Amino acid sequence: MARLILLNKPYGVLTQFTDRENGRQTLADYVNLPGVYAAGRLDRDSEGLLLLTDNGPLNAQIAHPKYKKTKTYWVQVDGDPDDAALAALRNGVMLKDGMTLPARVRRIDEPAALWERDPPVRFRKSIPTSWLELTISEGRNRQVRRMTAAVGFPTLRLVRYAIGDWTLDGLVPGQWREIEVAAPRAAPSSGPTAAHGSAYDDAKPSRKVHRTRNARSSDSPSDITGQDSAARSSRGARPFNRRRPVKD
């Protein structure tokens, strides 16, 4: 079994454990577990589900693009998207780095479980805002924001609700929950790409929930850094010290 942390990352928090240069909020302000690191990224100005683990192969299975792990977002956009805009998102839109894969998208009401953002979203009184539920299987830099802007409806607020089968249900901003999942087998020594994914079992969430922590634990936060997740996937979990582009 492998350890998996589900965190509801608040707005304004960096997806890293240190920010010595600028002193901004980081994961260390909320998660005080040694040896865990983020599986994937979430923009500082985005909120919602972030997964952390101390298992290298599990990190790779969650974060590496070749596994196409689905991610579902609640997206507040400026304006009221028409059917043509939704169809474009479903078919794929052209961005500067190429065509996106087709997305699943539908109009939704503002989610009942949604919390107030601090600071609040700025919007124009003369233009309505709308909510979409958008599911993608890629992880390009700020992809969701670029997709909605490409069809004429800029993103005002972005909340990641789910990654695969894991959701942020029951978690308030800054709170985390630890669960156990089936641990993927480690890739051969030649590296994870050589196995083309065949060396990994599906990691499915267990019903066993160990503990839940609220924001701002009184324990001293860990000061954790580490290495690139692709290298970790074949060597096991290590802290990371290299900044990577933040992705939605």
mmCIF file of C-alpha atoms in Angstrom:
data_model
loop_
_atom_site.group_PDB
_atom_site.id
_atom_site.type_symbol
_atom_site.label_atom_id
_atom_site.label_comp_id
_atom_site.label_asym_id
_atom_site.label_seq_id
_atom_site.Cartn_x
_atom_site.Cartn_y
_atom_site.Cartn_z
ATOM 1 C CA MET A 1 0.000 0.000 0.000
ATOM 2 C CA ALA A 2 1.067 3.597 -0.594
ATOM 3 C CA ARG A 3 0.392 6.767 1.330
ATOM 4 C CA LEU A 4 -1.712 9.445 -0.394
ATOM 5 C CA ILE A 5 -2.597 12.886 0.975
ATOM 6 C CA LEU A 6 -5.653 14.735 -0.374
ATOM 7 C CA LEU A 7 -5.311 18.477 0.264
ATOM 8 C CA ASN A 8 -7.778 21.247 -0.518
ATOM 9 C CA LYS A 9 -5.201 23.860 -1.531
ATOM 10 C CA PRO A 10 -6.331 27.402 -0.770
ATOM 11 C CA TYR A 11 -6.023 30.312 -3.165
ATOM 12 C CA GLY A 12 -2.634 32.018 -3.020
ATOM 13 C CA VAL A 13 -0.626 28.991 -1.858
ATOM 14 C CA LEU A 14 2.391 27.811 -3.853
ATOM 15 C CA THR A 15 2.638 24.118 -4.736
ATOM 16 C CA GLN A 16 6.030 23.781 -3.076
ATOM 17 C CA PHE A 17 7.335 23.644 0.480
ATOM 18 C CA THR A 18 9.612 26.694 0.566
ATOM 19 C CA ASP A 19 9.640 30.230 -0.790
ATOM 20 C CA ARG A 20 12.660 31.766 0.901
ATOM 21 C CA GLU A 21 13.009 34.534 -1.671
ATOM 22 C CA ASN A 22 9.524 36.022 -1.289
ATOM 23 C CA GLY A 23 8.053 34.504 1.850
ATOM 24 C CA ARG A 24 4.743 33.542 0.232
ATOM 25 C CA GLN A 25 2.460 30.826 1.595
ATOM 26 C CA THR A 26 3.485 27.289 0.668
ATOM 27 C CA LEU A 27 2.366 23.739 1.366
ATOM 28 C CA ALA A 28 4.465 23.793 4.536
ATOM 29 C CA ASP A 29 1.893 26.160 6.058
ATOM 30 C CA TYR A 30 -0.716 23.383 5.829
ATOM 31 C CA VAL A 31 0.931 19.956 5.556
ATOM 32 C CA ASN A 32 3.374 18.970 8.292
ATOM 33 C CA LEU A 33 4.187 15.439 7.142
ATOM 34 C CA PRO A 34 7.845 14.640 6.400
ATOM 35 C CA GLY A 35 8.808 12.982 3.143
ATOM 36 C CA VAL A 36 5.719 13.746 1.041
ATOM 37 C CA TYR A 37 5.746 15.800 -2.144
ATOM 38 C CA ALA A 38 3.160 17.035 -4.629
ATOM 39 C CA ALA A 39 2.028 14.725 -7.431
ATOM 40 C CA GLY A 40 1.520 17.349 -10.101
ATOM 41 C CA ARG A 41 0.972 21.067 -9.739
ATOM 42 C CA LEU A 42 -1.783 23.608 -9.167
ATOM 43 C CA ASP A 43 -1.395 27.308 -9.898
ATOM 44 C CA ARG A 44 -0.990 29.723 -7.015
ATOM 45 C CA ASP A 45 -4.175 31.487 -8.142
ATOM 46 C CA SER A 46 -6.112 28.210 -8.444
ATOM 47 C CA GLU A 47 -7.784 26.277 -5.643
ATOM 48 C CA GLY A 48 -8.865 22.773 -4.847
ATOM 49 C CA LEU A 49 -7.576 19.231 -4.887
ATOM 50 C CA LEU A 50 -3.843 18.586 -4.727
ATOM 51 C CA LEU A 51 -2.415 15.101 -4.180
ATOM 52 C CA LEU A 52 0.799 14.425 -2.270
ATOM 53 C CA THR A 53 2.622 11.153 -1.741
ATOM 54 C CA ASP A 54 5.904 9.658 -0.592
ATOM 55 C CA ASN A 55 5.741 6.941 -3.277
ATOM 56 C CA GLY A 56 7.681 7.640 -6.483
ATOM 57 C CA PRO A 57 5.831 5.264 -8.852
ATOM 58 C CA LEU A 58 2.471 6.527 -7.564
ATOM 59 C CA ASN A 59 3.606 10.116 -8.150
ATOM 60 C CA ALA A 60 4.498 9.228 -11.740
ATOM 61 C CA GLN A 61 1.194 7.468 -12.335
ATOM 62 C CA ILE A 62 -0.730 10.527 -11.129
ATOM 63 C CA ALA A 63 1.374 13.302 -12.644
ATOM 64 C CA HIS A 64 3.037 11.994 -15.821
ATOM 65 C CA PRO A 65 1.136 13.061 -18.988
ATOM 66 C CA LYS A 66 1.436 9.641 -20.604
ATOM 67 C CA TYR A 67 -1.021 8.157 -18.096
ATOM 68 C CA LYS A 68 -3.668 10.774 -19.042
ATOM 69 C CA LYS A 69 -5.141 10.942 -15.536
ATOM 70 C CA THR A 70 -8.376 12.931 -15.796
ATOM 71 C CA LYS A 71 -8.777 16.172 -13.843
ATOM 72 C CA THR A 72 -12.145 17.828 -13.265
ATOM 73 C CA TYR A 73 -12.473 21.556 -12.601
ATOM 74 C CA TRP A 74 -15.198 23.929 -11.540
ATOM 75 C CA VAL A 75 -14.623 26.998 -13.688
ATOM 76 C CA GLN A 76 -16.230 30.409 -13.235
ATOM 77 C CA VAL A 77 -16.002 32.322 -16.503
ATOM 78 C CA ASP A 78 -16.650 35.884 -17.573
ATOM 79 C CA GLY A 79 -19.828 35.833 -19.662
ATOM 80 C CA ASP A 80 -22.314 33.154 -20.678
ATOM 81 C CA PRO A 81 -20.737 30.549 -23.010
ATOM 82 C CA ASP A 82 -22.912 29.593 -25.944
ATOM 83 C CA ASP A 83 -23.246 26.168 -27.536
ATOM 84 C CA ALA A 84 -20.543 26.974 -30.094
ATOM 85 C CA ALA A 85 -18.012 27.721 -27.340
ATOM 86 C CA LEU A 86 -18.843 24.494 -25.513
ATOM 87 C CA ALA A 87 -18.587 22.518 -28.749
ATOM 88 C CA ALA A 88 -15.142 23.991 -29.389
ATOM 89 C CA LEU A 89 -13.952 22.894 -25.951
ATOM 90 C CA ARG A 90 -15.349 19.404 -26.528
ATOM 91 C CA ASN A 91 -13.603 19.109 -29.890
ATOM 92 C CA GLY A 92 -10.289 20.659 -28.814
ATOM 93 C CA VAL A 93 -9.036 24.210 -29.220
ATOM 94 C CA MET A 94 -5.841 25.532 -30.764
ATOM 95 C CA LEU A 95 -3.402 27.039 -28.262
ATOM 96 C CA LYS A 96 0.086 28.396 -28.836
ATOM 97 C CA ASP A 97 1.527 24.995 -27.951
ATOM 98 C CA GLY A 98 -0.859 23.075 -30.208
ATOM 99 C CA MET A 99 -4.341 21.590 -30.285
ATOM 100 C CA THR A 100 -5.789 20.356 -27.004
ATOM 101 C CA LEU A 101 -7.358 16.963 -26.626
ATOM 102 C CA PRO A 102 -11.163 16.917 -26.523
ATOM 103 C CA ALA A 103 -12.570 17.878 -23.126
ATOM 104 C CA ARG A 104 -15.774 17.010 -21.340
ATOM 105 C CA VAL A 105 -17.673 20.166 -20.470
ATOM 106 C CA ARG A 106 -21.129 21.105 -19.261
ATOM 107 C CA ARG A 107 -22.852 24.099 -17.740
ATOM 108 C CA ILE A 108 -23.498 23.863 -13.997
ATOM 109 C CA ASP A 109 -24.958 26.014 -11.262
ATOM 110 C CA GLU A 110 -22.509 27.427 -8.752
ATOM 111 C CA PRO A 111 -21.513 24.333 -6.715
ATOM 112 C CA ALA A 112 -23.404 24.171 -3.421
ATOM 113 C CA ALA A 113 -20.291 23.010 -1.568
ATOM 114 C CA LEU A 114 -18.183 25.916 -2.805
ATOM 115 C CA TRP A 115 -16.591 28.218 -0.232
ATOM 116 C CA GLU A 116 -16.051 31.976 -0.387
ATOM 117 C CA ARG A 117 -12.723 32.901 -1.905
ATOM 118 C CA ASP A 118 -10.338 35.228 -0.099
ATOM 119 C CA PRO A 119 -9.869 37.645 -1.792
ATOM 120 C CA PRO A 120 -13.204 37.621 -3.652
ATOM 121 C CA VAL A 121 -13.338 37.325 -7.422
ATOM 122 C CA ARG A 122 -13.480 40.669 -9.218
ATOM 123 C CA PHE A 123 -16.168 40.825 -11.871
ATOM 124 C CA ARG A 124 -17.973 43.406 -13.956
ATOM 125 C CA LYS A 125 -21.536 44.215 -12.893
ATOM 126 C CA SER A 126 -22.673 44.647 -16.490
ATOM 127 C CA ILE A 127 -21.478 41.189 -17.587
ATOM 128 C CA PRO A 128 -22.832 37.944 -16.091
ATOM 129 C CA THR A 129 -20.622 35.121 -14.923
ATOM 130 C CA SER A 130 -21.231 31.409 -15.467
ATOM 131 C CA TRP A 131 -19.976 28.112 -14.086
ATOM 132 C CA LEU A 132 -18.703 25.168 -16.119
ATOM 133 C CA GLU A 133 -17.552 21.698 -15.147
ATOM 134 C CA LEU A 134 -14.556 20.889 -17.348
ATOM 135 C CA THR A 135 -12.650 17.590 -17.451
ATOM 136 C CA ILE A 136 -9.324 17.243 -19.236
ATOM 137 C CA SER A 137 -6.661 14.533 -19.464
ATOM 138 C CA GLU A 138 -3.661 16.765 -20.145
ATOM 139 C CA GLY A 139 -1.516 18.923 -17.893
ATOM 140 C CA ARG A 140 -0.263 21.867 -19.916
ATOM 141 C CA ASN A 141 0.741 25.085 -18.202
ATOM 142 C CA ARG A 142 -2.414 27.023 -17.205
ATOM 143 C CA GLN A 143 -4.333 24.936 -19.720
ATOM 144 C CA VAL A 144 -7.898 25.440 -18.491
ATOM 145 C CA ARG A 145 -7.505 29.217 -18.335
ATOM 146 C CA ARG A 146 -6.065 29.291 -21.846
ATOM 147 C CA MET A 147 -8.821 27.054 -23.193
ATOM 148 C CA THR A 148 -11.703 29.181 -21.924
ATOM 149 C CA ALA A 149 -9.957 32.369 -23.073
ATOM 150 C CA ALA A 150 -9.472 30.836 -26.535
ATOM 151 C CA VAL A 151 -13.232 30.436 -26.950
ATOM 152 C CA GLY A 152 -13.909 33.962 -25.689
ATOM 153 C CA PHE A 153 -14.764 33.414 -22.023
ATOM 154 C CA PRO A 154 -11.857 34.174 -19.652
ATOM 155 C CA THR A 155 -11.621 32.226 -16.401
ATOM 156 C CA LEU A 156 -12.337 34.210 -13.245
ATOM 157 C CA ARG A 157 -12.035 31.401 -10.717
ATOM 158 C CA LEU A 158 -10.646 27.896 -11.033
ATOM 159 C CA VAL A 159 -11.267 25.089 -8.533
ATOM 160 C CA ARG A 160 -9.968 21.573 -9.144
ATOM 161 C CA TYR A 161 -12.619 19.197 -7.876
ATOM 162 C CA ALA A 162 -11.224 15.779 -8.813
ATOM 163 C CA ILE A 163 -8.158 13.903 -10.026
ATOM 164 C CA GLY A 164 -9.186 10.503 -11.321
ATOM 165 C CA ASP A 165 -11.452 8.970 -8.663
ATOM 166 C CA TRP A 166 -10.213 11.228 -5.860
ATOM 167 C CA THR A 167 -12.227 14.337 -4.969
ATOM 168 C CA LEU A 168 -12.079 17.169 -2.454
ATOM 169 C CA ASP A 169 -15.444 16.191 -0.944
ATOM 170 C CA GLY A 170 -15.491 16.859 2.800
ATOM 171 C CA LEU A 171 -12.390 19.051 2.785
ATOM 172 C CA VAL A 172 -12.483 22.761 3.540
ATOM 173 C CA PRO A 173 -9.662 24.962 2.200
ATOM 174 C CA GLY A 174 -6.398 24.113 3.938
ATOM 175 C CA GLN A 175 -7.628 20.754 5.233
ATOM 176 C CA TRP A 176 -6.129 17.423 4.234
ATOM 177 C CA ARG A 177 -6.957 13.741 4.545
ATOM 178 C CA GLU A 178 -4.608 10.758 4.419
ATOM 179 C CA ILE A 179 -5.654 7.479 2.791
ATOM 180 C CA GLU A 180 -3.987 4.281 1.613
ATOM 181 C CA VAL A 181 -4.034 3.181 -2.023
ATOM 182 C CA ALA A 182 -2.652 0.223 -3.912
ATOM 183 C CA ALA A 183 1.019 0.925 -4.602
ATOM 184 C CA PRO A 184 2.126 0.686 -8.251
ATOM 185 C CA ARG A 185 5.072 -1.557 -9.009
ATOM 186 C CA ALA A 186 8.351 0.279 -9.518
ATOM 187 C CA ALA A 187 9.523 0.680 -13.104
ATOM 188 C CA PRO A 188 12.620 -1.212 -14.361
ATOM 189 C CA SER A 189 16.007 0.368 -13.700
ATOM 190 C CA SER A 190 16.099 1.828 -17.209
ATOM 191 C CA GLY A 191 13.420 4.304 -16.132
ATOM 192 C CA PRO A 192 9.631 4.633 -16.276
ATOM 193 C CA THR A 193 9.476 5.561 -19.940
ATOM 194 C CA ALA A 194 11.097 2.293 -20.999
ATOM 195 C CA ALA A 195 8.161 0.333 -19.592
ATOM 196 C CA HIS A 196 5.618 2.429 -21.514
ATOM 197 C CA GLY A 197 3.358 2.270 -18.495
ATOM 198 C CA SER A 198 3.096 -1.546 -18.412
ATOM 199 C CA ALA A 199 5.010 -1.798 -15.138
ATOM 200 C CA TYR A 200 2.344 0.146 -13.261
ATOM 201 C CA ASP A 201 -0.806 -1.235 -11.695
ATOM 202 C CA ASP A 202 -3.865 0.980 -11.347
ATOM 203 C CA ALA A 203 -3.760 2.818 -8.030
ATOM 204 C CA LYS A 204 -7.289 2.859 -6.662
ATOM 205 C CA PRO A 205 -8.368 4.707 -3.522
ATOM 206 C CA SER A 206 -8.985 2.642 -0.420
ATOM 207 C CA ARG A 207 -11.943 3.278 1.808
ATOM 208 C CA LYS A 208 -9.635 3.356 4.795
ATOM 209 C CA VAL A 209 -9.201 6.926 5.968
ATOM 210 C CA HIS A 210 -6.473 7.455 8.540
ATOM 211 C CA ARG A 211 -6.767 11.061 9.581
ATOM 212 C CA THR A 212 -7.842 14.512 8.585
ATOM 213 C CA ARG A 213 -6.041 17.722 9.464
ATOM 214 C CA ASN A 214 -7.344 21.246 9.494
ATOM 215 C CA ALA A 215 -5.520 24.242 8.127
ATOM 216 C CA ARG A 216 -2.680 25.714 10.174
ATOM 217 C CA SER A 217 -1.736 22.701 12.261
ATOM 218 C CA SER A 218 0.040 23.632 15.466
ATOM 219 C CA ASP A 219 2.842 21.209 14.653
ATOM 220 C CA SER A 220 5.976 22.643 13.088
ATOM 221 C CA PRO A 221 5.666 22.405 9.295
ATOM 222 C CA SER A 222 8.253 20.426 7.434
ATOM 223 C CA ASP A 223 10.762 22.306 5.316
ATOM 224 C CA ILE A 224 10.848 19.947 2.379
ATOM 225 C CA THR A 225 12.594 20.215 -0.945
ATOM 226 C CA GLY A 226 13.208 17.573 -3.579
ATOM 227 C CA GLN A 227 13.996 16.329 -7.045
ATOM 228 C CA ASP A 228 12.125 16.004 -10.292
ATOM 229 C CA SER A 229 9.268 13.493 -10.086
ATOM 230 C CA ALA A 230 10.302 11.658 -13.236
ATOM 231 C CA ALA A 231 13.663 10.801 -11.637
ATOM 232 C CA ARG A 232 11.961 9.884 -8.353
ATOM 233 C CA SER A 233 9.600 7.436 -10.028
ATOM 234 C CA SER A 234 12.401 4.881 -10.513
ATOM 235 C CA ARG A 235 14.318 5.601 -7.283
ATOM 236 C CA GLY A 236 11.503 5.964 -4.774
ATOM 237 C CA ALA A 237 10.313 9.062 -2.918
ATOM 238 C CA ARG A 238 12.758 11.873 -2.313
ATOM 239 C CA PRO A 239 12.206 15.549 -1.521
ATOM 240 C CA PHE A 240 12.230 17.896 -4.477
ATOM 241 C CA ASN A 241 14.295 21.071 -4.870
ATOM 242 C CA ARG A 242 13.686 21.983 -8.445
ATOM 243 C CA ARG A 243 10.924 24.343 -9.434
ATOM 244 C CA ARG A 244 8.752 23.227 -12.309
ATOM 245 C CA PRO A 245 6.209 25.131 -14.319
ATOM 246 C CA VAL A 246 2.941 25.408 -12.458
ATOM 247 C CA LYS A 247 0.119 23.644 -14.257
ATOM 248 C CA ASP A 248 -3.621 23.617 -13.876
#
